[in-house]
């Protein structure tokens, strides 16, 4: 299991009494601890580096379970985000959190366990609805699990919730804890995948493609349902061949039958993010593609380029297996039709499509 | 602060005893001394400069840097100055000079950057943003502060272009991410003919990104045949040259988009739409809604054009002329 360097713990006043904070402190016995106020940035906080070696334990006062904000003008999947913390110890150049949250340090919400009851009530109050929930939007679901032990309590909790699934999305191969767990039901382990070139140049400190796929294979053999996310797809010279090779590797190790879905999404960014990325990763080639302003103000690859990328990947995926639950993340009806040959037409219908996959593929 | 100032002493100081390199309190850049020299020649120095005595008995200029340069050029050997007390702290000296400057003149962009940079010796960035950026007329936020602080890294020629408002501040900020020779080359291009700041911004981004996309140098992009040809053209005036360079760069930076626009125009041209009728695609072809624009003077004319359009064959295939094209 890869362990990341944590050089100090910042603990916000009030968080020190939470059981999760206590467990984390026990797991990191020799790391210096500083007590800080709620809005106080740590002294000498390394803003440019996002201060990724500081673990900040804090109470979260917002809603732990919130719908993914989606984006206007495009079809969204109706995902629910479980806020366990923000930022992650890896450093993908394209990460939207650099501008979306723009707060340094690895932030762990120490009062998560206390709020599980509330989350459970929300889920139980709509028994006919399927809650597709993930922890991998604002952090990596597994990279800090060896410190936080998130999966120790999230797996048993969601395994019992019949109308929900928990998707743990990662770019690591840190699966030891989940493999040891006896809970499989309603847990989906997801990998964000990209070509080896993109992983090497843009996804700093993440696991290699092969490690991720081998970890996925182990999870599959251990009885977990899997999903994969090709997001962000990056357009660069040779992309077609290299994404093809990435899919070939996936096909070699993974049984498609228990893959619940595979999402495709292309690199998109708000204008502010470009400034931040250029500053944090000078000379990056990530903006070399042909980006134009989208309907939601984000820059995206020019439409024919997106269509070509989605078409090629989805055709190849279809050859592998014709029921992989391939869907597009934040794309228009028009792009869906041109790329995949069909469209859910609306966010509500995409939700229904993905919910039906949960009903069919996730064992009761 | 005023109490401390009252304790300053008037004294005649040899010009040769004063450090006349821009010191820690100076905020003057790219100025014309001639009017000041002419005034001093006629009326003398109306307000004496303020100096601080150093440990080596020489003097650092607190306020009056330009006056001192002017009198030196006029051949004076000494001047009456106010000498601040030894207890006068550097931060107060900086505030004194800032106050002296902003009450009687507009600081140029580089001078504002000098003020901010000097303040970082004494204050946290948050304090500078809240208390000083508004005073010198800059939008108070972290990003803008970083932009200004980075200006001092740039070469004098580029800073001079910014000070004279011939080069956009935003472009200067972008130039920090590229090598010295490359930014000087871009500075030459952007100041040799008149560009709008928006055109400068687009062109600079595109030049940098073209070099990255094509694996060539920025110099190669600028000195490549097309741009040089435009710059040397005798037929084009300056605005035409700028438009032509922007167009060239855009086609190189966005080949698929520009090709699609061409295909769209070509597709429409085959239709021979009635005069005054235009079909306008969504911006960047991102949306799905195309617009029809009909120019008419009277209702009767509109009716005629609508009737003509309704009989028009070929409208069915208007939109996606680009579909089926592969892009590399």
XYZ file of C-alpha atoms in Angstrom:
692
model
C 0.000 0.000 0.000
C 1.375 3.364 -0.984
C 1.741 5.714 1.940
C 2.012 9.427 1.361
C 4.215 11.805 3.262
C 2.308 13.612 5.974
C 4.586 16.122 7.660
C 2.149 17.716 10.079
C -1.383 17.469 11.391
C -3.479 20.597 11.703
C -6.372 20.044 14.026
C -9.169 22.564 14.189
C -10.547 23.427 17.584
C -13.434 21.085 18.397
C -12.327 18.299 16.048
C -9.981 16.704 18.565
C -12.890 15.093 20.431
C -14.309 13.268 17.409
C -13.672 9.514 17.388
C -12.442 9.645 13.773
C -9.870 12.302 14.678
C -8.715 10.239 17.646
C -8.295 7.150 15.454
C -6.316 9.136 12.892
C -4.043 10.584 15.545
C -3.376 7.081 16.852
C -2.440 5.939 13.342
C 0.017 8.828 12.934
C 1.799 8.837 16.288
C 4.956 10.738 15.407
C 3.650 13.577 13.309
C 3.772 17.118 14.752
C 0.335 18.502 15.611
C -0.752 22.154 15.462
C -4.114 23.391 16.701
C -5.640 25.958 14.351
C -8.790 28.059 14.211
C -11.554 27.168 11.742
C -10.649 29.710 9.081
C -7.032 29.981 9.950
C -4.582 28.950 7.294
C -1.644 27.093 8.668
C 1.395 29.312 9.065
C 3.763 28.891 6.129
C 1.026 26.988 4.298
C 2.446 25.999 0.940
C -0.344 27.399 -1.233
C 1.413 26.770 -4.525
C 1.897 23.130 -3.635
C -1.613 23.026 -2.110
C 0.076 22.053 1.154
C -0.488 18.386 0.410
C 1.678 17.178 3.258
C -0.579 18.709 5.912
C -3.520 16.707 7.148
C -6.208 19.013 8.476
C -8.769 17.434 10.775
C -11.878 19.541 10.903
C -15.591 19.396 11.542
C -17.758 19.879 8.479
C -20.808 22.028 9.068
C -22.472 21.581 5.681
C -24.560 18.737 4.305
C -22.597 15.505 4.074
C -24.755 14.080 1.329
C -25.309 16.424 -1.583
C -26.234 16.000 -5.220
C -23.382 16.488 -7.685
C -23.821 20.081 -8.900
C -23.734 18.911 -12.511
C -23.499 21.626 -15.106
C -26.061 23.686 -16.966
C -26.851 22.870 -20.570
C -25.578 19.277 -20.397
C -26.972 15.906 -19.334
C -25.883 14.871 -15.823
C -26.106 11.531 -14.049
C -27.775 12.453 -10.743
C -24.933 11.293 -8.576
C -24.835 11.977 -4.845
C -21.588 13.111 -3.270
C -20.704 11.968 0.206
C -18.434 14.668 1.621
C -15.759 12.848 3.569
C -13.024 15.403 2.987
C -11.406 17.494 0.290
C -8.168 17.337 -1.700
C -5.992 14.287 -2.053
C -2.305 13.530 -1.673
C -1.869 12.899 -5.385
C -1.427 15.830 -7.723
C -3.202 15.623 -11.074
C -2.395 18.726 -13.063
C -5.935 19.015 -14.391
C -7.693 18.601 -11.015
C -10.714 20.924 -10.816
C -10.389 21.146 -7.038
C -7.483 23.541 -7.544
C -9.986 26.223 -8.505
C -13.307 24.749 -7.330
C -12.316 24.509 -3.692
C -8.999 26.326 -3.766
C -8.180 25.567 -0.137
C -4.910 23.932 0.765
C -4.174 20.819 2.858
C -5.738 17.376 2.938
C -8.977 18.101 4.757
C -10.655 15.286 6.633
C -14.102 15.771 8.138
C -13.824 14.317 11.617
C -17.569 14.385 12.344
C -18.487 12.113 9.413
C -19.319 9.115 11.590
C -21.667 11.211 13.748
C -23.582 12.162 10.643
C -24.119 8.693 9.241
C -27.464 8.515 11.049
C -28.686 11.602 9.199
C -27.422 10.202 5.907
C -29.187 6.930 6.657
C -32.437 8.790 7.348
C -32.224 10.590 4.014
C -31.713 7.302 2.188
C -34.416 5.484 4.129
C -36.913 8.279 3.600
C -37.040 7.555 -0.167
C -37.148 3.749 -0.357
C -38.173 3.719 -4.031
C -35.289 5.827 -5.077
C -31.783 4.536 -5.811
C -29.015 6.601 -4.257
C -25.808 6.341 -6.267
C -23.322 7.774 -3.806
C -19.617 8.358 -4.127
C -16.787 9.744 -2.029
C -14.440 10.261 -4.950
C -15.525 13.690 -6.203
C -13.718 15.995 -3.788
C -10.993 13.583 -2.749
C -9.694 10.151 -3.726
C -11.771 7.467 -2.027
C -8.900 5.170 -1.107
C -5.619 7.119 -1.072
C -5.942 8.115 2.599
C -7.919 5.094 3.743
C -4.879 3.713 5.567
C -5.012 6.830 7.757
C -8.718 7.608 7.921
C -10.149 4.107 7.901
C -13.163 5.497 6.014
C -13.987 2.138 4.517
C -14.060 0.489 7.965
C -17.396 2.156 8.689
C -18.679 3.157 5.245
C -18.667 -0.372 3.808
C -20.824 -1.947 6.557
C -23.090 1.111 6.609
C -23.865 1.136 2.882
C -23.990 -2.629 2.569
C -27.111 -2.468 4.708
C -28.818 0.251 2.675
C -30.872 -1.600 0.097
C -31.667 1.410 -2.052
C -28.151 2.757 -2.365
C -24.736 1.900 -3.680
C -21.452 3.387 -2.554
C -18.897 3.951 -5.295
C -15.309 4.321 -4.106
C -13.333 6.000 -6.877
C -9.553 5.990 -6.907
C -6.328 6.397 -8.840
C -4.416 4.240 -6.381
C -3.967 0.528 -5.946
C -4.634 0.765 -2.210
C -7.194 -1.972 -1.818
C -5.826 -3.887 1.151
C -8.412 -2.653 3.640
C -11.404 -3.175 1.390
C -10.264 -6.647 0.382
C -9.995 -7.567 4.076
C -13.493 -6.256 4.714
C -16.285 -8.838 4.628
C -18.715 -6.376 3.044
C -19.340 -6.591 -0.686
C -22.995 -5.801 -1.133
C -23.794 -2.456 -2.744
C -20.163 -1.459 -2.886
C -18.699 -0.481 -6.246
C -14.970 -0.004 -6.579
C -14.152 2.419 -9.359
C -10.951 3.362 -11.113
C -10.256 6.506 -12.980
C -8.194 5.412 -15.961
C -6.058 7.172 -18.505
C -3.249 6.355 -20.892
C 0.210 5.660 -19.458
C 1.443 8.887 -21.057
C -1.222 11.005 -19.345
C -0.671 9.179 -16.059
C 3.078 9.819 -16.275
C 2.839 13.477 -17.257
C -0.373 14.731 -15.689
C -1.423 12.399 -12.866
C 1.474 12.922 -10.489
C 1.965 10.490 -7.581
C -0.820 8.182 -8.774
C -0.556 4.441 -9.389
C 0.432 3.253 -12.856
C -2.225 2.064 -15.248
C -1.236 -1.555 -14.818
C -1.270 -1.324 -11.003
C -4.743 0.150 -11.103
C -6.035 -2.560 -13.417
C -4.404 -5.331 -11.404
C -5.943 -3.882 -8.240
C -9.300 -3.824 -9.995
C -8.850 -7.456 -10.995
C -8.140 -8.405 -7.372
C -11.258 -6.576 -6.229
C -13.319 -8.261 -8.906
C -12.014 -11.661 -7.910
C -12.815 -10.779 -4.311
C -16.437 -10.225 -5.294
C -16.736 -6.486 -5.748
C -18.663 -4.878 -8.566
C -16.412 -2.566 -10.598
C -16.738 0.606 -12.590
C -14.300 2.649 -14.646
C -14.108 6.311 -15.521
C -12.202 7.589 -18.528
C -12.396 11.155 -17.417
C -10.744 13.375 -18.386
C -9.972 12.123 -21.837
C -7.099 14.172 -23.199
C -6.641 14.813 -26.889
C -3.003 14.708 -27.969
C -1.031 13.351 -30.925
C -1.307 9.574 -30.743
C -4.294 9.590 -28.371
C -6.261 7.100 -30.474
C -3.636 4.382 -30.364
C -2.791 4.936 -26.715
C -6.387 4.885 -25.470
C -6.875 1.759 -27.562
C -3.908 0.141 -25.808
C -5.316 1.219 -22.452
C -8.581 -0.521 -23.259
C -6.715 -3.620 -24.426
C -5.025 -3.823 -21.040
C -8.374 -3.470 -19.306
C -9.854 -6.214 -21.452
C -6.959 -8.514 -20.658
C -7.514 -8.445 -16.896
C -11.143 -7.591 -16.257
C -14.289 -9.648 -16.720
C -16.818 -7.249 -18.267
C -19.815 -9.052 -16.795
C -19.586 -7.385 -13.408
C -18.726 -3.917 -14.629
C -21.627 -1.718 -13.646
C -20.756 1.291 -15.782
C -17.982 3.031 -17.647
C -18.084 6.780 -18.004
C -16.395 8.895 -20.628
C -15.735 12.588 -20.175
C -13.348 14.955 -21.848
C -11.100 17.495 -20.150
C -13.026 20.652 -19.338
C -12.118 23.603 -17.210
C -13.304 26.934 -15.914
C -11.145 29.859 -17.056
C -9.654 30.346 -13.571
C -8.299 26.817 -13.534
C -6.086 27.519 -16.541
C -4.323 30.287 -14.639
C -3.782 28.019 -11.630
C -2.565 25.047 -13.668
C -0.137 27.174 -15.653
C 1.217 28.533 -12.405
C 1.491 25.173 -10.641
C 2.664 23.191 -13.668
C 4.617 25.589 -15.895
C 5.056 24.343 -19.438
C 2.142 21.899 -19.170
C 0.810 20.562 -22.456
C -2.681 20.009 -21.058
C -4.062 23.090 -22.835
C -2.647 22.191 -26.223
C -5.967 20.897 -27.511
C -8.563 22.963 -29.311
C -10.706 24.275 -26.466
C -13.768 26.446 -26.976
C -16.211 27.913 -24.456
C -19.065 25.520 -23.666
C -22.681 26.301 -22.787
C -21.814 26.295 -19.084
C -18.820 28.639 -19.348
C -16.321 25.801 -19.097
C -13.842 25.288 -21.896
C -14.155 21.963 -23.711
C -12.608 20.357 -26.744
C -14.268 21.534 -29.924
C -17.332 19.350 -30.511
C -16.106 17.221 -33.472
C -13.017 16.318 -31.454
C -15.122 15.190 -28.494
C -17.414 13.231 -30.747
C -14.476 11.482 -32.357
C -12.915 10.572 -29.021
C -16.149 9.272 -27.509
C -17.052 7.372 -30.681
C -13.721 5.599 -30.927
C -13.646 4.602 -27.289
C -17.269 3.537 -27.112
C -16.976 1.458 -30.305
C -13.970 -0.310 -28.888
C -15.747 -0.868 -25.555
C -18.744 -2.258 -27.404
C -16.525 -4.792 -29.139
C -15.319 -5.937 -25.736
C -18.818 -6.289 -24.320
C -22.125 -4.870 -25.413
C -23.545 -4.177 -21.976
C -21.003 -2.102 -20.104
C -23.263 0.797 -19.145
C -21.188 3.291 -21.087
C -22.313 6.841 -20.442
C -21.035 10.339 -21.043
C -20.320 12.743 -18.229
C -21.731 16.246 -18.701
C -22.416 16.131 -22.417
C -25.295 17.289 -24.579
C -27.993 15.218 -26.204
C -26.440 16.043 -29.548
C -23.020 14.685 -28.546
C -24.590 11.539 -27.073
C -26.353 10.763 -30.343
C -23.366 11.449 -32.532
C -20.965 9.520 -30.303
C -22.913 6.611 -28.867
C -25.786 6.455 -31.338
C -28.396 7.034 -28.645
C -29.192 9.547 -25.953
C -31.035 9.434 -22.646
C -32.297 12.909 -23.711
C -32.438 14.262 -20.177
C -30.645 14.044 -16.849
C -33.679 12.285 -15.363
C -33.514 9.575 -18.019
C -29.786 9.103 -17.564
C -30.492 8.663 -13.848
C -33.092 6.001 -14.620
C -30.686 4.216 -16.951
C -27.939 4.075 -14.317
C -30.411 3.159 -11.570
C -31.596 0.229 -13.661
C -28.004 -0.972 -13.890
C -27.777 -0.852 -10.113
C -30.931 -2.961 -9.831
C -29.642 -5.496 -12.355
C -26.007 -5.754 -11.355
C -25.726 -5.093 -7.649
C -26.655 -8.215 -5.694
C -29.216 -7.823 -2.940
C 4.440 59.379 12.071
C 4.027 63.169 11.824
C 5.715 63.636 15.198
C 8.754 61.742 13.925
C 8.812 63.830 10.763
C 8.856 67.022 12.745
C 12.118 65.879 14.213
C 13.778 65.747 10.795
C 16.577 68.221 10.342
C 17.320 70.382 7.324
C 20.862 69.951 6.154
C 22.923 70.597 3.061
C 24.145 67.278 1.628
C 26.740 66.572 -1.044
C 25.069 64.857 -4.030
C 27.983 62.425 -4.163
C 27.096 61.241 -0.637
C 23.616 60.080 -1.703
C 22.932 56.597 -3.139
C 21.110 57.374 -6.350
C 20.341 53.852 -7.493
C 16.603 53.098 -7.006
C 16.668 52.209 -3.314
C 14.317 50.367 -0.988
C 11.773 53.201 -0.935
C 11.885 54.306 -4.569
C 8.742 53.950 -6.662
C 9.764 55.712 -9.839
C 10.112 53.985 -13.168
C 10.283 55.170 -16.745
C 9.898 58.895 -16.326
C 10.914 62.004 -18.219
C 13.161 64.269 -16.148
C 13.211 67.167 -18.589
C 10.131 69.092 -17.332
C 11.336 68.714 -13.743
C 14.830 69.879 -14.705
C 13.366 72.898 -16.468
C 11.292 73.769 -13.386
C 14.226 73.372 -11.001
C 16.406 75.445 -13.287
C 13.872 78.226 -13.091
C 12.532 78.068 -9.538
C 14.861 75.723 -7.623
C 13.772 72.696 -5.553
C 10.509 73.712 -3.899
C 10.216 70.715 -1.559
C 13.413 69.294 -0.164
C 14.042 65.563 -0.570
C 13.952 63.327 2.529
C 16.979 61.190 3.286
C 17.974 58.566 5.818
C 21.562 58.388 7.018
C 23.145 54.969 6.622
C 25.638 53.356 8.983
C 28.441 54.225 6.513
C 27.479 57.906 6.671
C 26.046 57.896 3.169
C 22.377 58.660 2.509
C 19.429 56.635 1.215
C 16.635 58.463 -0.545
C 13.284 58.279 1.229
C 11.406 60.787 -0.961
C 12.566 63.034 -3.794
C 14.410 60.498 -5.934
C 13.549 62.264 -9.177
C 14.418 65.688 -7.804
C 17.850 64.381 -6.855
C 18.426 62.833 -10.267
C 17.383 66.108 -11.870
C 19.735 68.268 -9.834
C 22.593 65.862 -10.458
C 21.960 66.130 -14.188
C 21.852 69.897 -13.796
C 25.336 69.742 -12.323
C 24.496 70.625 -8.713
C 27.026 69.364 -6.206
C 24.901 69.753 -3.066
C 21.286 70.243 -2.066
C 19.263 71.124 1.010
C 17.512 68.004 2.301
C 15.480 66.907 5.292
C 17.354 64.223 7.211
C 15.034 61.814 8.990
C 16.044 60.779 12.517
C 17.984 57.527 12.981
C 14.940 56.098 14.761
C 12.791 56.550 11.663
C 11.785 53.009 10.717
C 12.073 51.749 7.109
C 8.360 50.890 6.947
C 7.474 54.479 7.867
C 9.962 55.731 5.301
C 8.197 53.678 2.652
C 4.794 55.011 3.726
C 6.105 58.554 3.655
C 7.315 58.171 0.084
C 4.077 56.447 -0.965
C 2.049 59.239 0.557
C 4.267 61.850 -1.122
C 3.850 60.163 -4.507
C 0.164 59.337 -4.586
C -0.880 62.798 -3.504
C 0.676 64.547 -6.465
C 0.855 62.108 -9.380
C -0.485 58.913 -10.964
C 1.785 55.912 -10.529
C 2.230 53.842 -13.661
C 1.668 50.068 -13.533
C 5.301 49.215 -12.899
C 5.547 51.812 -10.149
C 2.488 50.300 -8.488
C 4.229 46.928 -8.691
C 7.293 48.476 -7.028
C 5.123 49.754 -4.164
C 3.565 46.321 -3.616
C 6.895 44.529 -3.808
C 8.430 46.858 -1.257
C 5.453 46.430 1.057
C 5.984 42.653 1.097
C 9.126 43.285 3.180
C 6.947 44.537 6.009
C 3.431 43.195 5.646
C 1.506 39.965 5.072
C -0.085 39.619 1.668
C -3.566 39.786 3.194
C -2.775 43.203 4.709
C -1.396 44.502 1.432
C -4.526 43.340 -0.394
C -6.897 44.899 2.119
C -5.099 48.137 2.980
C -2.883 49.140 0.080
C -4.142 47.801 -3.240
C -7.287 49.991 -3.106
C -5.197 53.071 -2.247
C -3.108 52.747 -5.382
C -6.126 51.907 -7.503
C -5.710 48.169 -8.068
C -8.438 45.539 -7.794
C -7.767 44.026 -4.394
C -7.340 40.291 -4.689
C -4.643 37.658 -4.344
C -4.408 36.857 -8.036
C -3.860 40.499 -8.994
C -1.289 40.932 -6.239
C 0.668 37.929 -7.557
C 0.477 39.367 -11.047
C 1.923 42.702 -9.927
C 4.611 41.117 -7.755
C 5.813 39.087 -10.715
C 6.442 42.141 -12.885
C 9.804 42.897 -11.323
C 11.154 39.623 -12.740
C 10.631 40.905 -16.254
C 13.201 42.638 -18.374
C 13.399 46.436 -18.449
C 12.159 46.596 -22.062
C 8.994 44.698 -21.143
C 8.437 46.720 -17.993
C 8.852 49.898 -20.040
C 6.198 48.649 -22.495
C 3.825 48.030 -19.578
C 4.607 51.405 -17.977
C 3.853 53.157 -21.286
C 0.647 51.097 -21.635
C 1.842 49.658 -24.906
C 1.768 46.139 -23.494
C -1.116 44.722 -21.483
C -0.447 43.918 -17.851
C -2.145 40.544 -18.263
C 0.148 39.668 -21.165
C 3.178 40.698 -19.138
C 1.983 38.337 -16.414
C 1.648 35.530 -18.923
C 5.161 36.232 -20.192
C 6.611 35.215 -16.828
C 5.992 31.584 -17.739
C 8.245 31.687 -20.809
C 11.961 32.106 -21.421
C 13.609 35.524 -21.490
C 14.399 35.627 -25.225
C 10.906 34.414 -26.103
C 9.170 37.102 -24.097
C 11.420 39.804 -25.484
C 10.534 38.573 -28.972
C 6.813 38.706 -28.146
C 7.280 42.176 -26.642
C 8.873 43.326 -29.917
C 5.987 41.900 -31.940
C 3.326 43.451 -29.733
C 4.898 46.882 -29.540
C 6.170 47.256 -33.110
C 2.589 47.814 -34.301
C -0.494 48.908 -32.382
C -2.642 46.081 -30.956
C -5.634 46.210 -28.673
C -4.993 44.570 -25.305
C -7.490 41.820 -26.135
C -5.692 41.070 -29.371
C -2.382 41.011 -27.493
C -3.798 38.546 -24.985
C -5.175 36.190 -27.619
C -2.091 36.375 -29.802
C 0.307 35.748 -26.919
C -1.626 32.746 -25.639
C -1.861 31.323 -29.124
C 1.839 31.834 -29.876
C 2.825 30.015 -26.677
C 0.323 27.214 -27.295
C 1.249 26.834 -30.966
C 4.897 26.410 -29.964
C 3.869 23.763 -27.416
C 1.513 21.986 -29.841
C 3.958 21.951 -32.725
C 7.085 21.309 -30.660
C 8.851 24.386 -31.996
C 10.171 27.546 -30.379
C 8.214 30.740 -29.849
C 10.779 32.487 -32.013
C 10.035 30.020 -34.816
C 6.327 30.787 -34.558
C 6.850 34.545 -34.732
C 9.627 34.553 -37.301
C 7.875 32.006 -39.501
C 7.191 33.239 -43.015
C 3.569 34.327 -42.673
C 3.948 36.765 -39.779
C 7.175 38.257 -41.109
C 5.553 38.711 -44.493
C 2.631 40.568 -42.935
C 4.909 42.768 -40.821
C 6.956 43.710 -43.892
C 3.957 44.254 -46.120
C 3.776 47.651 -47.813
C 0.158 47.117 -48.840
C -1.378 46.755 -45.381
C -1.862 49.434 -42.759
C -1.308 48.665 -39.076
C -4.831 47.502 -38.161
C -4.866 45.264 -41.238
C -1.519 43.795 -40.220
C -2.781 43.008 -36.719
C -5.974 41.435 -38.036
C -4.011 39.365 -40.513
C -1.568 38.100 -37.849
C -4.445 37.247 -35.507
C -6.147 35.328 -38.302
C -2.965 33.432 -39.158
C -2.352 32.510 -35.538
C -5.959 31.454 -34.992
C -5.900 29.120 -37.988
C -2.730 27.517 -36.655
C -3.963 27.299 -33.073
C -7.465 25.995 -33.881
C -7.111 24.059 -37.153
C -10.240 21.938 -36.655
C -12.425 24.854 -35.668
C -11.210 27.021 -38.522
C -11.627 24.149 -40.999
C -15.165 23.594 -39.708
C -15.986 27.264 -40.132
C -14.700 27.031 -43.702
C -16.785 23.929 -44.379
C -19.817 25.665 -42.959
C -19.311 28.763 -45.096
C -18.656 26.589 -48.145
C -21.786 24.543 -47.469
C -23.871 27.693 -47.193
C -22.353 29.248 -50.290
C -23.602 26.295 -52.346
C -27.138 27.120 -51.260
C -27.179 30.627 -52.774
C -29.478 31.988 -50.089
C -31.596 35.024 -51.036
C -29.960 38.399 -50.606
C -30.115 39.630 -47.000
C -30.650 36.136 -45.588
C -28.024 34.701 -43.289
C -27.713 31.455 -41.337
C -25.628 31.876 -38.201
C -24.221 28.858 -36.348
C -24.158 28.678 -32.527
C -20.974 30.069 -30.998
C -18.146 27.611 -31.679
C -20.814 25.142 -32.913
C -21.239 24.126 -29.268
C -24.985 24.584 -28.984
C -27.532 23.118 -31.348
C -29.492 26.264 -32.194
C -28.723 27.901 -35.534
C -30.145 31.349 -36.236
C -31.729 32.689 -39.369
C -31.281 36.400 -39.998
C -33.371 38.181 -42.630
C -32.742 41.782 -43.523
C -35.803 43.541 -44.919
C -37.243 47.017 -45.165
C -40.963 46.326 -45.468
C -43.308 43.532 -44.453
C -43.995 42.800 -48.074
C -40.311 42.166 -48.671
C -40.128 39.881 -45.607
C -43.124 37.923 -46.859
C -41.441 37.489 -50.222
C -38.205 36.293 -48.684
C -40.006 33.830 -46.406
C -41.922 32.451 -49.378
C -38.689 32.108 -51.319
C -37.042 30.342 -48.377
C -39.912 27.915 -47.942
C -39.440 26.795 -51.551
C -35.699 26.590 -51.189
C -34.223 23.139 -51.686
C -31.130 22.172 -49.759
C -32.058 23.782 -46.449
C -32.537 20.333 -44.915
C -28.789 19.719 -44.774
C -27.830 23.133 -43.472
C -26.293 22.459 -40.102
C -23.564 19.936 -39.551
C -21.425 20.187 -42.658
C -18.470 19.009 -40.605
C -19.916 15.667 -39.547
C -17.962 12.611 -40.551
C -14.613 14.441 -40.671
C -11.801 12.884 -38.704
C -9.500 15.037 -36.623
C -5.952 14.386 -35.650
